[in-house]
mmCIF file of C-alpha atoms in Angstrom:
data_model
loop_
_atom_site.group_PDB
_atom_site.id
_atom_site.type_symbol
_atom_site.label_atom_id
_atom_site.label_comp_id
_atom_site.label_asym_id
_atom_site.label_seq_id
_atom_site.Cartn_x
_atom_site.Cartn_y
_atom_site.Cartn_z
ATOM 1 C CA UNK M 1 23.359 -0.999 -8.158
ATOM 2 C CA UNK M 2 20.690 0.958 -10.033
ATOM 3 C CA UNK M 3 18.979 2.263 -6.889
ATOM 4 C CA UNK M 4 22.125 4.097 -5.752
ATOM 5 C CA UNK M 5 22.385 6.365 -8.799
ATOM 6 C CA UNK M 6 22.114 10.093 -8.114
ATOM 7 C CA UNK M 7 18.770 11.542 -9.152
ATOM 8 C CA UNK M 8 16.868 8.253 -8.937
ATOM 9 C CA UNK M 9 13.459 9.074 -7.434
ATOM 10 C CA UNK M 10 11.302 6.484 -5.680
ATOM 11 C CA UNK M 11 7.821 6.842 -4.230
ATOM 12 C CA UNK M 12 6.303 4.446 -1.661
ATOM 13 C CA UNK M 13 3.011 2.841 -2.676
ATOM 14 C CA UNK M 14 0.559 2.262 0.188
ATOM 15 C CA UNK M 15 -2.398 0.114 -0.853
ATOM 16 C CA UNK M 16 -5.676 -0.803 0.837
ATOM 17 C CA UNK M 17 -6.291 -4.082 -0.989
ATOM 18 C CA UNK M 18 -9.777 -5.608 -0.786
ATOM 19 C CA UNK M 19 -10.666 -9.198 -1.636
ATOM 20 C CA UNK M 20 -8.442 -11.868 -3.072
ATOM 21 C CA UNK M 21 -8.269 -15.612 -2.591
ATOM 22 C CA UNK M 22 -7.707 -15.503 1.189
ATOM 23 C CA UNK M 23 -9.577 -12.335 2.100
ATOM 24 C CA UNK M 24 -13.141 -13.619 2.102
ATOM 25 C CA UNK M 25 -16.132 -11.945 0.485
ATOM 26 C CA UNK M 26 -15.389 -8.264 -0.112
ATOM 27 C CA UNK M 27 -19.092 -7.456 -0.592
ATOM 28 C CA UNK M 28 -19.697 -7.878 3.165
ATOM 29 C CA UNK M 29 -17.441 -4.926 4.049
ATOM 30 C CA UNK M 30 -18.450 -1.313 4.542
ATOM 31 C CA UNK M 31 -17.313 1.060 1.813
ATOM 32 C CA UNK M 32 -15.815 3.546 1.209
ATOM 33 C CA UNK M 33 -13.042 2.583 3.625
ATOM 34 C CA UNK M 34 -10.227 4.661 5.097
ATOM 35 C CA UNK M 35 -6.605 3.707 5.633
ATOM 36 C CA UNK M 36 -4.866 5.917 8.180
ATOM 37 C CA UNK M 37 -1.059 5.745 8.207
ATOM 38 C CA UNK M 38 0.815 6.968 11.271
ATOM 39 C CA UNK M 39 4.380 6.634 9.934
ATOM 40 C CA UNK M 40 6.429 4.886 7.265
ATOM 41 C CA UNK M 41 10.004 3.688 7.783
ATOM 42 C CA UNK M 42 12.224 3.624 4.717
ATOM 43 C CA UNK M 43 15.700 2.123 4.749
#
C-alpha cells in the first residue's frame, strides 16, 4: 500500500466550508469566521 512507505508525509486539511447546495445563503453569515479545533484523531 502506498501510504505505508517510509518517508511518505501526509498533512491533515481542516476546512471551514461556507455555502453550497445544502448550506443556505452564505451572505447572511457574519464574516470573518473562526474555526477552533480542540483535537484531531488520526489513525
